[in-house]
Coordinates of C-alpha atoms in Angstrom, one line a residue:
M1 CA 96.6 176.8 -15.7
A2 CA 100.3 175.1 -15.1
V3 CA 101.3 179.4 -16.4
G4 CA 99.3 180.7 -13.8
N5 CA 99.7 178.2 -10.9
S6 CA 103.7 179.6 -11.9
T7 CA 102.8 182.6 -11.7
Y8 CA 101.6 182.7 -8.0
I9 CA 104.5 181.1 -6.9
S10 CA 106.4 183.7 -8.7
L11 CA 104.1 186.3 -7.0
M12 CA 104.9 184.4 -3.7
M13 CA 108.8 183.8 -4.0
F14 CA 109.0 187.9 -4.1
C15 CA 106.2 188.2 -1.4
L16 CA 108.7 186.1 0.6
I17 CA 111.4 187.7 -0.2
L18 CA 110.3 191.7 0.2
G19 CA 108.9 191.4 3.3
Y20 CA 112.4 189.4 4.3
C21 CA 114.5 192.4 3.0
C22 CA 111.6 194.8 5.2
F23 CA 112.1 192.7 8.2
I24 CA 115.9 192.8 7.8
L25 CA 115.2 196.8 6.8
T26 CA 113.2 197.4 10.1
E27 CA 116.1 195.7 12.4
Y28 CA 118.2 198.2 10.5
I29 CA 116.5 200.9 11.1
V30 CA 115.4 200.1 14.2
A31 CA 119.2 199.2 15.6
I32 CA 120.1 202.8 14.2
V33 CA 116.9 204.7 16.0
L34 CA 118.9 202.6 19.2
M35 CA 122.3 204.3 18.3
I36 CA 121.2 207.5 17.8
V37 CA 119.2 207.9 21.1
G38 CA 122.0 205.9 22.7
I39 CA 124.0 209.0 21.3
Y40 CA 122.1 211.4 22.6
I41 CA 121.6 210.4 25.8
G42 CA 125.3 209.6 26.5
S43 CA 126.1 213.0 25.1
K44 CA 124.3 214.5 27.9
A45 CA 126.7 212.7 30.6
L46 CA 129.9 213.9 28.4
P47 CA 132.3 216.1 29.7
R48 CA 131.8 219.5 27.5
G49 CA 134.4 221.0 28.7
R50 CA 134.0 224.5 30.9
L51 CA 136.4 227.4 29.6
S52 CA 138.2 229.6 31.6
P53 CA 136.8 233.2 33.0
N54 CA 139.4 235.3 32.9
N55 CA 138.3 238.4 30.2
K56 CA 135.1 238.1 29.5
A57 CA 132.0 240.0 30.6
V58 CA 128.5 239.0 30.5
F59 CA 125.3 241.1 30.6
I60 CA 122.2 239.8 31.4
T61 CA 118.2 241.5 30.8
G62 CA 116.2 240.9 33.1
C63 CA 117.8 241.0 36.6
D64 CA 115.4 242.3 39.1
T65 CA 114.2 239.1 39.9
G66 CA 114.0 235.3 38.7
F67 CA 116.3 233.4 36.6
G68 CA 118.3 236.7 35.6
H69 CA 119.0 237.9 39.1
S70 CA 120.3 234.1 40.3
L71 CA 122.2 233.6 37.0
A72 CA 124.0 237.1 37.5
L73 CA 125.0 236.0 41.4
R74 CA 126.6 233.1 39.5
L75 CA 128.0 234.4 37.6
D76 CA 129.9 236.8 38.7
Q77 CA 130.8 233.9 42.1
L78 CA 132.3 232.6 38.7
G79 CA 134.8 235.1 37.6
Y80 CA 132.8 236.6 35.4
L81 CA 132.8 240.4 34.7
V82 CA 128.7 240.8 35.5
Y83 CA 126.5 243.6 34.0
A84 CA 123.0 242.5 35.4
G85 CA 120.3 244.2 33.2
C86 CA 117.9 245.3 35.5
L87 CA 114.0 247.5 34.5
F88 CA 113.9 249.1 38.2
P89 CA 117.6 249.5 39.1
D90 CA 116.8 252.2 41.5
R91 CA 114.3 249.5 43.4
E92 CA 115.2 247.0 46.0
N93 CA 115.4 243.5 44.1
A94 CA 118.4 245.5 41.8
K95 CA 120.0 247.0 45.5
L96 CA 119.6 243.4 47.3
L97 CA 121.2 241.5 43.3
S98 CA 124.3 244.3 44.0
T99 CA 124.6 243.6 47.3
S100 CA 124.3 240.1 47.4
S101 CA 127.9 240.8 44.8
T102 CA 130.7 239.7 47.7
T103 CA 132.9 241.5 44.4
D104 CA 133.4 243.7 42.7
R105 CA 132.6 241.8 39.3
L106 CA 128.9 242.6 39.3
T107 CA 127.7 246.2 37.4
I108 CA 123.5 246.8 37.8
V109 CA 122.7 248.6 34.8
A110 CA 119.5 250.5 33.5
C111 CA 118.1 248.5 31.1
D112 CA 114.5 248.2 29.8
I113 CA 114.2 246.0 26.6
T114 CA 110.8 248.0 25.2
S115 CA 113.0 251.0 24.4
E116 CA 115.7 251.3 21.6
E117 CA 117.3 255.0 23.4
S118 CA 117.7 252.3 27.0
V119 CA 119.1 249.4 24.9
L120 CA 121.5 251.9 23.1
A121 CA 122.9 253.4 26.1
A122 CA 123.0 250.6 28.2
K123 CA 125.9 249.0 25.4
E124 CA 126.8 252.7 25.8
T125 CA 127.3 252.7 30.1
I126 CA 129.2 248.5 29.1
Q127 CA 131.4 249.5 26.2
K128 CA 132.5 252.4 28.5
S129 CA 133.3 250.1 31.8
L130 CA 134.2 247.4 30.8
P131 CA 138.3 246.8 31.1
K132 CA 141.3 246.7 28.8
G133 CA 141.4 243.6 27.6
F134 CA 138.3 242.3 28.4
C135 CA 136.0 241.6 25.8
L136 CA 132.0 240.9 26.1
W137 CA 131.9 237.3 25.7
A138 CA 127.8 236.9 26.4
I139 CA 124.6 238.4 26.6
V140 CA 121.2 235.8 28.1
N141 CA 118.5 237.5 26.7
N142 CA 116.2 236.9 29.9
A143 CA 113.7 239.0 29.8
G144 CA 109.7 238.1 29.5
V145 CA 106.1 238.8 30.3
W146 CA 103.7 236.7 31.0
T147 CA 99.4 236.8 30.7
Y148 CA 96.8 234.3 30.0
G149 CA 93.6 234.4 28.1
E150 CA 92.0 233.1 25.0
I151 CA 93.5 235.6 21.9
E152 CA 89.3 237.0 21.2
I153 CA 89.4 237.8 24.6
T154 CA 92.7 238.9 25.5
Q155 CA 92.6 243.2 24.6
M156 CA 95.2 244.1 21.0
E157 CA 97.2 246.2 23.4
T158 CA 98.1 243.1 25.8
I159 CA 99.3 241.2 22.9
K160 CA 101.3 243.9 21.8
R161 CA 102.6 244.5 24.9
I162 CA 104.1 240.6 25.4
A163 CA 105.3 241.3 22.0
E164 CA 106.8 243.8 22.3
V165 CA 108.7 242.3 25.1
N166 CA 109.5 239.1 24.3
V167 CA 110.1 239.5 21.0
Y168 CA 111.2 242.6 19.5
G169 CA 112.3 243.3 23.2
T170 CA 115.2 240.3 22.2
I171 CA 116.0 241.8 18.5
R172 CA 117.0 244.7 20.3
V173 CA 119.5 243.9 22.6
T174 CA 120.3 241.2 20.3
K175 CA 120.9 243.6 17.4
A176 CA 122.5 246.6 19.0
F177 CA 125.0 243.7 20.8
L178 CA 126.0 241.7 18.0
P179 CA 129.2 243.9 16.5
I180 CA 130.7 243.0 19.8
I181 CA 129.8 239.3 20.5
R182 CA 130.3 238.8 17.2
R183 CA 134.3 239.6 18.5
C184 CA 135.3 237.9 20.9
K185 CA 133.5 235.0 19.1
G186 CA 131.0 234.2 21.8
R187 CA 127.9 233.3 22.8
I188 CA 124.4 234.5 22.6
V189 CA 121.9 233.2 24.6
N190 CA 118.2 233.2 24.3
V191 CA 115.6 232.2 27.1
G192 CA 111.9 230.5 25.4
S193 CA 109.4 227.9 26.7
L194 CA 108.2 225.0 26.7
G195 CA 105.5 226.9 25.4
G196 CA 106.8 228.0 22.0
R197 CA 106.8 223.8 21.1
I198 CA 103.6 223.2 21.9
S199 CA 100.3 225.6 22.0
A200 CA 97.6 223.3 23.1
I201 CA 97.8 224.7 26.2
P202 CA 94.3 226.5 26.8
G203 CA 94.9 230.5 26.5
G204 CA 98.5 230.9 26.2
G205 CA 98.6 231.7 22.7
A206 CA 99.6 235.4 23.8
Y207 CA 102.5 234.5 25.4
C208 CA 103.0 231.0 23.0
M209 CA 103.3 232.8 19.8
T210 CA 106.0 235.1 21.4
K211 CA 108.2 232.7 22.0
Y212 CA 107.7 230.1 19.1
A213 CA 108.6 233.5 17.9
I214 CA 111.9 233.1 19.7
E215 CA 112.3 229.6 18.4
C216 CA 112.3 230.7 15.1
F217 CA 114.5 233.6 15.6
N218 CA 116.6 231.8 17.5
D219 CA 117.0 229.0 14.7
T220 CA 117.5 231.5 12.3
L221 CA 120.4 233.4 14.0
R222 CA 122.5 230.0 15.3
Y223 CA 122.4 229.3 11.7
E224 CA 123.6 233.2 10.5
M225 CA 126.1 233.2 12.7
S226 CA 128.2 230.2 12.2
P227 CA 130.7 231.5 9.7
W228 CA 131.8 233.8 12.8
G229 CA 131.9 231.1 15.4
V230 CA 129.4 232.9 17.5
K231 CA 127.5 229.6 19.6
V232 CA 123.7 230.8 19.5
C233 CA 121.9 229.0 22.6
L234 CA 118.4 228.6 23.6
I235 CA 116.9 228.1 26.8
E236 CA 113.1 226.6 27.2
P237 CA 111.6 226.5 30.4
G238 CA 109.4 224.6 31.9
Q239 CA 107.2 225.0 35.1
Y240 CA 108.4 227.7 37.3
G241 CA 106.5 229.8 37.1
K242 CA 106.5 230.1 41.6
S243 CA 110.8 230.2 41.4
T244 CA 110.0 233.8 38.9
N245 CA 107.7 236.9 38.9
I246 CA 107.1 236.1 35.2
G247 CA 102.9 236.8 36.9
I248 CA 102.2 232.7 37.1
N249 CA 101.7 234.0 41.2
N250 CA 99.4 237.2 40.5
I251 CA 96.5 235.2 38.5
E252 CA 93.0 236.2 40.5
N253 CA 94.4 240.1 39.6
I254 CA 95.1 238.9 35.6
S255 CA 92.5 237.3 35.8
E256 CA 89.8 240.1 36.8
E257 CA 92.1 242.7 34.1
I258 CA 91.6 241.3 31.6
W259 CA 88.3 240.5 32.0
K260 CA 87.0 243.8 32.8
N261 CA 88.0 244.8 29.4
V262 CA 86.1 242.8 27.4
P263 CA 83.6 243.7 25.0
E264 CA 80.0 243.4 26.7
D265 CA 79.0 241.4 23.4
V266 CA 81.7 239.3 23.9
K267 CA 81.4 238.5 28.1
K268 CA 77.6 237.8 26.8
D269 CA 78.9 234.7 24.3
Y270 CA 81.6 233.7 26.2
G271 CA 80.7 233.1 30.1
K272 CA 81.7 234.8 33.3
E273 CA 81.8 230.3 34.3
H274 CA 83.8 229.5 30.7
Q275 CA 86.7 232.4 32.0
D276 CA 86.4 230.3 35.2
G277 CA 87.5 227.6 34.4
I278 CA 90.5 229.5 32.8
T279 CA 91.9 230.5 35.4
N280 CA 91.5 227.4 37.3
I281 CA 93.4 225.8 34.7
Y282 CA 96.6 228.1 35.6
K283 CA 95.6 228.0 39.7
K284 CA 95.8 224.1 39.9
G285 CA 98.6 224.6 37.5
R286 CA 100.7 226.9 40.1
E287 CA 100.0 223.8 42.8
Y288 CA 102.7 221.7 40.2
C289 CA 105.8 224.5 39.4
Y290 CA 109.0 224.5 41.1
G291 CA 109.7 226.5 43.4
D292 CA 113.7 226.2 43.0
A293 CA 114.9 227.5 40.0
T294 CA 118.4 226.0 40.1
P295 CA 118.0 223.7 37.0
V296 CA 117.0 226.1 35.1
V297 CA 120.4 228.3 36.0
D298 CA 122.4 225.7 35.4
S299 CA 121.3 225.4 31.9
M300 CA 121.6 229.3 32.1
V301 CA 125.2 228.7 33.4
D302 CA 126.3 225.9 30.6
S303 CA 125.2 227.7 28.0
V304 CA 127.2 230.6 29.0
T305 CA 130.7 229.1 30.1
S306 CA 130.6 225.4 28.4
R307 CA 133.5 225.2 25.1
T308 CA 130.7 223.4 23.6
P309 CA 127.3 224.3 24.2
R310 CA 124.2 222.9 23.4
H311 CA 121.6 224.0 21.2
R312 CA 118.6 223.1 23.2
Y313 CA 118.0 223.9 27.6
L314 CA 115.2 221.5 27.7
V315 CA 114.5 222.2 31.2
G316 CA 112.4 221.2 34.1
G317 CA 108.3 220.0 33.2
L318 CA 105.8 217.4 34.2
I319 CA 107.2 214.0 32.0
M320 CA 103.8 213.9 30.8
T321 CA 104.4 217.2 29.1
Y322 CA 107.7 216.0 27.4
L323 CA 105.6 213.2 26.2
Q324 CA 103.5 215.6 24.7
V325 CA 105.5 217.9 23.5
Y326 CA 107.2 214.9 21.6
A327 CA 104.0 213.7 20.8
M328 CA 102.4 216.7 19.0
E329 CA 105.5 217.6 17.2
L330 CA 104.6 213.7 15.0
I331 CA 101.4 212.9 15.8
P332 CA 99.2 214.3 13.1
S333 CA 97.5 217.6 13.7
W334 CA 94.1 216.3 13.4
L335 CA 94.8 214.1 15.8
G336 CA 96.4 216.8 17.2
D337 CA 93.8 219.4 18.0
H338 CA 91.0 216.4 18.8
Q339 CA 93.4 215.9 22.1
Y340 CA 93.4 219.7 22.8
I341 CA 89.8 219.7 22.2
G342 CA 89.5 216.9 24.6
I343 CA 91.2 218.4 27.3
M344 CA 89.8 221.7 26.8
N345 CA 85.7 219.9 27.2
Y346 CA 86.5 218.5 30.6
M347 CA 88.4 221.4 31.9
V348 CA 86.2 224.3 30.9
P349 CA 83.1 224.3 30.6
L350 CA 82.0 225.4 27.9
P351 CA 80.9 229.3 26.3
A352 CA 77.8 230.4 27.4
Y353 CA 76.2 231.2 24.0
L354 CA 77.1 227.5 23.0
K355 CA 75.7 225.6 26.0
R356 CA 72.1 227.6 25.5
Y357 CA 72.7 226.6 21.2
I358 CA 73.2 222.5 22.7
N359 CA 70.4 223.0 25.3
K360 CA 68.0 224.1 22.5

């Protein structure tokens, strides 16, 4: 009996000591976490220095409208030699960009990033016109397209087209210009999206998968270019559909085009009510989009001009969106699925087939 009591006492003491150690350890963990958070927040406020624009040129894709258009003008004003890649160099937007410049440092360059021939021609144009003593300091892979629609409803050709621009176009431009950038120990700036961090956006699969690919491409390239002294940055804009021409302002036409090409048996199973429910999410979301692209352009400028640019620039978006992004990266997938399905059931009518099945 006495042996039993001493055993219990020993176990009790062991548990108390272990509990105390865990308490101390937990305090240290909390302290370390708080220190990391404090350093991270403080680092955003610390001056990182600015590079001189002298003898530096920048090539930006997708300058017809949106972020690229604004960035070209901003870097031009800062003293950089700017080559603004435009898909339609003879149209009004490109002409407006050219006339908006108050210097002789901005040049419009025709560039279709889905065409190897066009990208190489743009490279040749830039190399031939680059003044003596200048180097191509940075490329900004800004060009991109957007669509929405569930995977089964979205046409395969649409999925290919989105990937051709957002993924292969970015890779194509980077590979073409990388030898020049390496010699300058310059910058590569890729434009991703919040959609590359979280795919729980109803109907966002075709677009989000391309931005997930850019996340991986950016990380891989950053590792590979580190020994060369080339810095690789990623811009991740939030809800900025109003400030670009990426498609959110044309939701109704996109919806009609998507539905027109859906096979009849799939139309019957999903039903127009369900498709309209997805469309309405984007219509309502359009109201919360930012019309001013300045924060995104500021981040792009910093990625090009800072001595120590950040690896990632997560820009804009509602507070709940940020929380969702970080939560979805931390919580178990089954819990994330439950959240996504709950949102879908609340915001979007069930497909017609499932409604009929439930009502039986």
